[in-house]
CSV table of C-alpha atoms in Angstrom, one decimal:
chain,number,residue,atom,x,y,z
F,1,MET,CA,-13.2,-7.0,-10.4
F,2,ALA,CA,-13.1,-6.4,-6.6
F,3,SER,CA,-12.7,-3.5,-4.0
F,4,LEU,CA,-12.8,-2.7,-0.2
F,5,LYS,CA,-16.1,-2.1,1.2
F,6,HIS,CA,-15.1,1.3,2.2
F,7,VAL,CA,-14.2,2.8,-1.4
F,8,ASN,CA,-13.0,6.0,0.0
F,9,PHE,CA,-10.1,4.1,2.1
F,10,ILE,CA,-9.1,6.2,4.7
F,11,LYS,CA,-9.4,10.1,5.0
F,12,VAL,CA,-6.7,11.6,6.6
F,13,TYR,CA,-7.8,15.4,7.2
F,14,SER,CA,-6.2,18.7,7.8
F,15,LYS,CA,-7.5,22.3,7.9
F,16,SER,CA,-6.9,22.7,4.1
F,17,THR,CA,-6.7,19.0,2.5
F,18,ASP,CA,-8.4,15.5,2.9
F,19,TYR,CA,-5.9,12.9,1.8
F,20,PHE,CA,-6.4,9.3,0.5
F,21,GLY,CA,-4.2,7.5,3.1
F,22,GLY,CA,-0.7,8.5,4.4
F,23,ASP,CA,2.3,10.1,2.7
F,24,GLN,CA,6.0,9.5,3.7
F,25,SER,CA,6.9,13.2,2.4
F,26,TRP,CA,5.2,14.4,5.6
F,27,TRP,CA,8.4,13.5,7.3
F,28,LYS,CA,10.5,15.6,4.9
F,29,THR,CA,11.8,18.1,7.1
F,30,GLU,CA,11.7,15.6,10.5
F,31,ASP,CA,13.3,12.5,8.8
F,32,ASP,CA,15.0,11.8,5.6
F,33,SER,CA,15.2,7.9,5.9
F,34,MET,CA,11.3,8.0,6.5
F,35,CYS,CA,11.0,10.6,3.7
F,36,ASP,CA,13.0,8.6,1.4
F,37,PHE,CA,12.2,4.8,2.2
F,38,GLY,CA,9.4,4.9,4.6
F,39,CYS,CA,6.7,3.8,2.0
F,40,GLY,CA,6.5,0.5,3.5
F,41,VAL,CA,6.0,1.8,6.7
F,42,ILE,CA,2.9,4.1,5.4
F,43,ALA,CA,1.5,0.9,3.7
F,44,LEU,CA,1.1,-1.0,6.8
F,45,CYS,CA,0.1,1.5,9.0
F,46,ASN,CA,-2.7,2.2,6.3
F,47,LEU,CA,-3.6,-1.5,6.4
F,48,GLU,CA,-4.0,-1.3,10.3
F,49,LEU,CA,-6.0,1.9,10.6
F,50,TYR,CA,-8.5,0.9,7.9
F,51,LEU,CA,-9.1,-2.5,9.6
F,52,ASP,CA,-9.3,-0.4,13.0
F,53,GLY,CA,-12.3,1.7,11.6
F,54,GLU,CA,-10.6,4.8,10.3
F,55,ALA,CA,-11.9,4.0,7.0
F,56,VAL,CA,-15.4,5.0,8.2
F,57,LYS,CA,-14.5,8.0,10.7
F,58,GLY,CA,-11.3,9.3,9.1
F,59,ILE,CA,-8.5,10.5,11.0
F,60,ALA,CA,-6.6,13.8,11.7
F,61,TYR,CA,-3.5,14.4,10.1
F,62,GLU,CA,-1.7,14.9,13.3
F,63,ASP,CA,-3.1,11.6,15.0
F,64,TYR,CA,-2.2,9.8,11.7
F,65,LYS,CA,1.7,11.1,12.3
F,66,ARG,CA,1.5,9.9,16.0
F,67,TYR,CA,0.2,6.5,14.8
F,68,VAL,CA,3.0,6.1,12.3
F,69,GLU,CA,5.7,7.0,14.8
F,70,LYS,CA,4.1,4.8,17.4
F,71,ARG,CA,4.3,1.7,15.2
F,72,ARG,CA,7.6,2.7,13.4
F,73,GLY,CA,9.3,2.8,17.0
F,74,GLU,CA,7.9,-0.5,18.2
F,75,ALA,CA,7.2,-2.6,15.2
F,76,TYR,CA,8.3,-1.2,11.6
F,77,PHE,CA,12.0,-0.8,12.0
F,78,LEU,CA,13.9,0.9,8.8
F,79,ASN,CA,17.2,-0.3,8.2
F,80,LYS,CA,20.4,1.9,8.8
F,81,GLY,CA,23.3,2.3,6.5
F,82,LYS,CA,24.0,3.4,2.7
F,83,VAL,CA,23.0,-0.2,1.6
F,84,LEU,CA,20.3,-1.7,3.8
F,85,GLY,CA,19.0,1.8,4.4
F,86,ARG,CA,17.8,2.0,0.8
F,87,MET,CA,15.9,-1.0,1.0
F,88,GLY,CA,13.2,0.3,3.0
F,89,LEU,CA,11.3,-1.9,5.3
F,90,LEU,CA,12.1,-5.5,4.7
F,91,PRO,CA,9.4,-8.3,4.1
F,92,LEU,CA,10.3,-10.4,7.4
F,93,ILE,CA,10.0,-6.9,9.4
F,94,MET,CA,6.8,-6.4,8.0
F,95,GLU,CA,5.4,-10.0,8.8
F,96,ARG,CA,6.5,-10.0,12.5
F,97,GLY,CA,5.0,-6.3,12.9
F,98,LEU,CA,1.6,-6.9,11.3
F,99,ASP,CA,1.6,-10.5,13.2
F,100,GLY,CA,1.8,-8.5,16.4
F,101,TYR,CA,-0.8,-6.1,15.3
F,102,PHE,CA,-3.2,-9.1,15.0
F,103,LYS,CA,-2.3,-10.8,17.9
F,104,SER,CA,-3.0,-7.8,20.0
F,105,LYS,CA,-6.5,-8.1,18.6
F,106,GLY,CA,-6.8,-11.5,19.3
F,107,CYS,CA,-6.6,-12.6,16.1
F,108,ASP,CA,-4.3,-15.5,14.3
F,109,ASN,CA,-4.2,-14.5,10.9
F,110,VAL,CA,-2.1,-16.2,8.0
F,111,ILE,CA,0.7,-13.5,6.8
F,112,SER,CA,3.0,-14.2,4.1
F,113,TRP,CA,5.1,-12.0,1.8
F,114,CYS,CA,5.0,-13.3,-1.6
F,115,PRO,CA,2.5,-16.0,-1.6
F,116,THR,CA,3.3,-17.0,-5.0
F,117,ILE,CA,4.8,-15.9,-8.4
F,118,ASN,CA,2.2,-17.3,-10.3
F,119,LYS,CA,0.6,-14.6,-11.8
F,120,LYS,CA,-3.2,-16.3,-12.2
F,121,ARG,CA,-3.0,-17.2,-8.4
F,122,LEU,CA,-1.8,-14.2,-7.1
F,123,ARG,CA,-4.7,-12.0,-8.9
F,124,LYS,CA,-7.0,-14.7,-7.1
F,125,LEU,CA,-5.1,-14.0,-3.6
F,126,ILE,CA,-5.3,-10.1,-4.3
F,127,GLU,CA,-9.4,-10.5,-5.1
F,128,LYS,CA,-9.9,-12.6,-2.1
F,129,MET,CA,-8.2,-10.0,0.1
F,130,LEU,CA,-10.4,-7.2,-1.2
F,131,GLU,CA,-13.6,-9.1,-1.1
F,132,ALA,CA,-12.5,-10.1,2.7
F,133,ASN,CA,-12.2,-6.0,3.2
F,134,ILE,CA,-8.6,-6.3,3.9
F,135,PRO,CA,-6.5,-3.7,2.0
F,136,VAL,CA,-3.5,-5.1,0.0
F,137,VAL,CA,0.0,-4.2,0.8
F,138,ALA,CA,1.9,-4.5,-2.4
F,139,SER,CA,5.3,-3.5,-4.1
F,140,TYR,CA,6.9,-2.7,-7.3
F,141,TYR,CA,10.7,-3.1,-7.5
F,142,VAL,CA,12.7,-3.0,-10.7
F,143,PHE,CA,16.5,-1.9,-11.4
F,144,ASN,CA,15.8,-0.3,-14.6
F,145,LYS,CA,14.9,3.3,-14.4
F,146,LYS,CA,12.9,3.0,-17.7
F,147,ASN,CA,10.6,0.3,-16.1
F,148,LYS,CA,8.9,2.4,-14.0
F,149,LEU,CA,5.2,1.5,-13.2
F,150,ASP,CA,3.0,4.3,-14.8
F,151,LEU,CA,0.6,6.1,-12.0
F,152,TYR,CA,-2.5,7.7,-13.5
F,153,THR,CA,-5.1,10.1,-12.1
F,154,TYR,CA,-8.6,10.5,-13.1
F,155,ASN,CA,-9.6,13.5,-15.1
F,156,LYS,CA,-13.1,14.5,-14.4
F,157,LYS,CA,-13.4,17.1,-16.9
F,158,THR,CA,-12.0,14.9,-20.1
F,159,LYS,CA,-13.1,11.6,-18.4
F,160,GLU,CA,-9.5,10.2,-19.0
F,161,PHE,CA,-6.9,9.0,-17.1
F,162,ASP,CA,-3.7,10.9,-17.2
F,163,LYS,CA,-0.3,9.8,-16.5
F,164,THR,CA,1.1,11.9,-13.5
F,165,SER,CA,3.8,9.8,-12.0
F,166,GLY,CA,5.7,6.7,-11.9
F,167,ALA,CA,7.2,4.3,-9.6
F,168,ARG,CA,10.3,2.1,-9.4
F,169,ARG,CA,11.0,0.8,-5.8
F,170,HIS,CA,8.0,1.3,-3.7
F,171,TYR,CA,5.3,0.1,-1.4
F,172,PHE,CA,1.8,1.0,-1.9
F,173,ASN,CA,-1.8,0.0,-1.0
F,174,ILE,CA,-4.4,-1.8,-3.3
F,175,VAL,CA,-7.8,-1.0,-2.7
F,176,GLY,CA,-9.5,-2.0,-5.5
F,177,ILE,CA,-9.4,-3.3,-9.2
F,178,THR,CA,-11.5,-2.0,-11.8
F,179,ARG,CA,-12.0,-2.3,-15.5
F,180,ARG,CA,-12.1,0.9,-18.0
F,181,LYS,CA,-12.1,1.1,-21.4
F,182,GLY,CA,-11.0,-2.6,-21.9
F,183,ARG,CA,-8.0,-2.7,-19.3
F,184,ASP,CA,-7.7,-3.6,-15.8
F,185,LEU,CA,-6.5,-1.1,-13.5
F,186,LEU,CA,-5.3,-1.1,-10.1
F,187,VAL,CA,-6.7,1.3,-7.6
F,188,ILE,CA,-4.2,2.4,-5.1
F,189,SER,CA,-3.3,4.6,-2.3
F,190,THR,CA,0.4,6.2,-2.1
F,191,TRP,CA,1.5,9.7,-1.5
F,192,GLY,CA,-1.7,10.6,0.2
F,193,ARG,CA,-3.8,10.1,-3.3
F,194,ARG,CA,-5.7,7.8,-5.2
F,195,TYR,CA,-3.8,6.6,-8.2
F,196,TYR,CA,-4.5,4.0,-10.9
F,197,ALA,CA,-2.0,1.5,-12.5
F,198,ASP,CA,-2.5,-0.7,-15.3
F,199,TYR,CA,-2.5,-4.2,-13.9
F,200,LYS,CA,-0.6,-5.9,-17.1
F,201,GLN,CA,2.1,-3.5,-16.5
F,202,TRP,CA,2.4,-4.4,-12.7
F,203,GLU,CA,1.8,-8.1,-13.4
F,204,ARG,CA,4.8,-8.5,-15.9
F,205,LYS,CA,7.2,-7.7,-13.0
F,206,ILE,CA,5.8,-10.1,-10.5
F,207,SER,CA,8.7,-11.5,-8.6
F,208,LEU,CA,9.8,-12.1,-5.0
F,209,PHE,CA,10.2,-8.4,-4.8
F,210,SER,CA,7.6,-7.1,-6.9
F,211,ASN,CA,4.5,-8.9,-4.8
F,212,ILE,CA,2.1,-8.6,-2.2
F,213,LEU,CA,1.7,-9.2,1.8
F,214,TYR,CA,-0.8,-11.6,1.8
F,215,VAL,CA,-3.2,-11.6,4.8
F,216,GLU,CA,-5.9,-14.3,5.7
F,217,ARG,CA,-8.2,-14.3,8.4
F,218,GLY,CA,-7.7,-16.9,11.0
F,219,LYS,CA,-9.5,-17.7,14.1
F,220,LYS,CA,-10.2,-14.9,16.7
F,221,ASP,CA,-9.5,-15.9,20.3
F,222,GLU,CA,-12.4,-15.9,22.6
């Protein structure tokens, strides 16, 4: 099992609520494209903010949205149009945007979408990133609505995992892998909340589309 150093990930705080990372629905009244297809932008911005130190100090809701708008305008462009627009953030845009972020920090990191479709190797790469304290940007992408990835929340009263949502075409952050009652669970951040997903269910759909954005620390410029 593996997890990030800061298990609470990024606290995005407002006057009434603390969130577990960002939520694309915060753009519901401002931008339909971002609200409907901006999950990749959110996942990448979560990754950047975590590495910038917001995992320790947290970030205000308004500052989070400003950061996302800045990065969306300069790096993480969403496609326009009926077809491409529904695909959300494309892997090539993700790679280029994150590469620019790391270069601005003087880092020459290895970045690769879908580094492998070998399930055992992919598991090792996820664990390697988490152990290096790097959040994983991952996706689950299927065409059949019946094959949604089940998402669970932990019920403190019953000490059980309740199925509360599902995802069919979605980017999210993996922040840990834990073992509960004989099964491995992904600990993920999406829609501003902490969810759990059955690792085997996600793994069964590994492909070019259901995969991870792999990041390996490189040399830092002097």
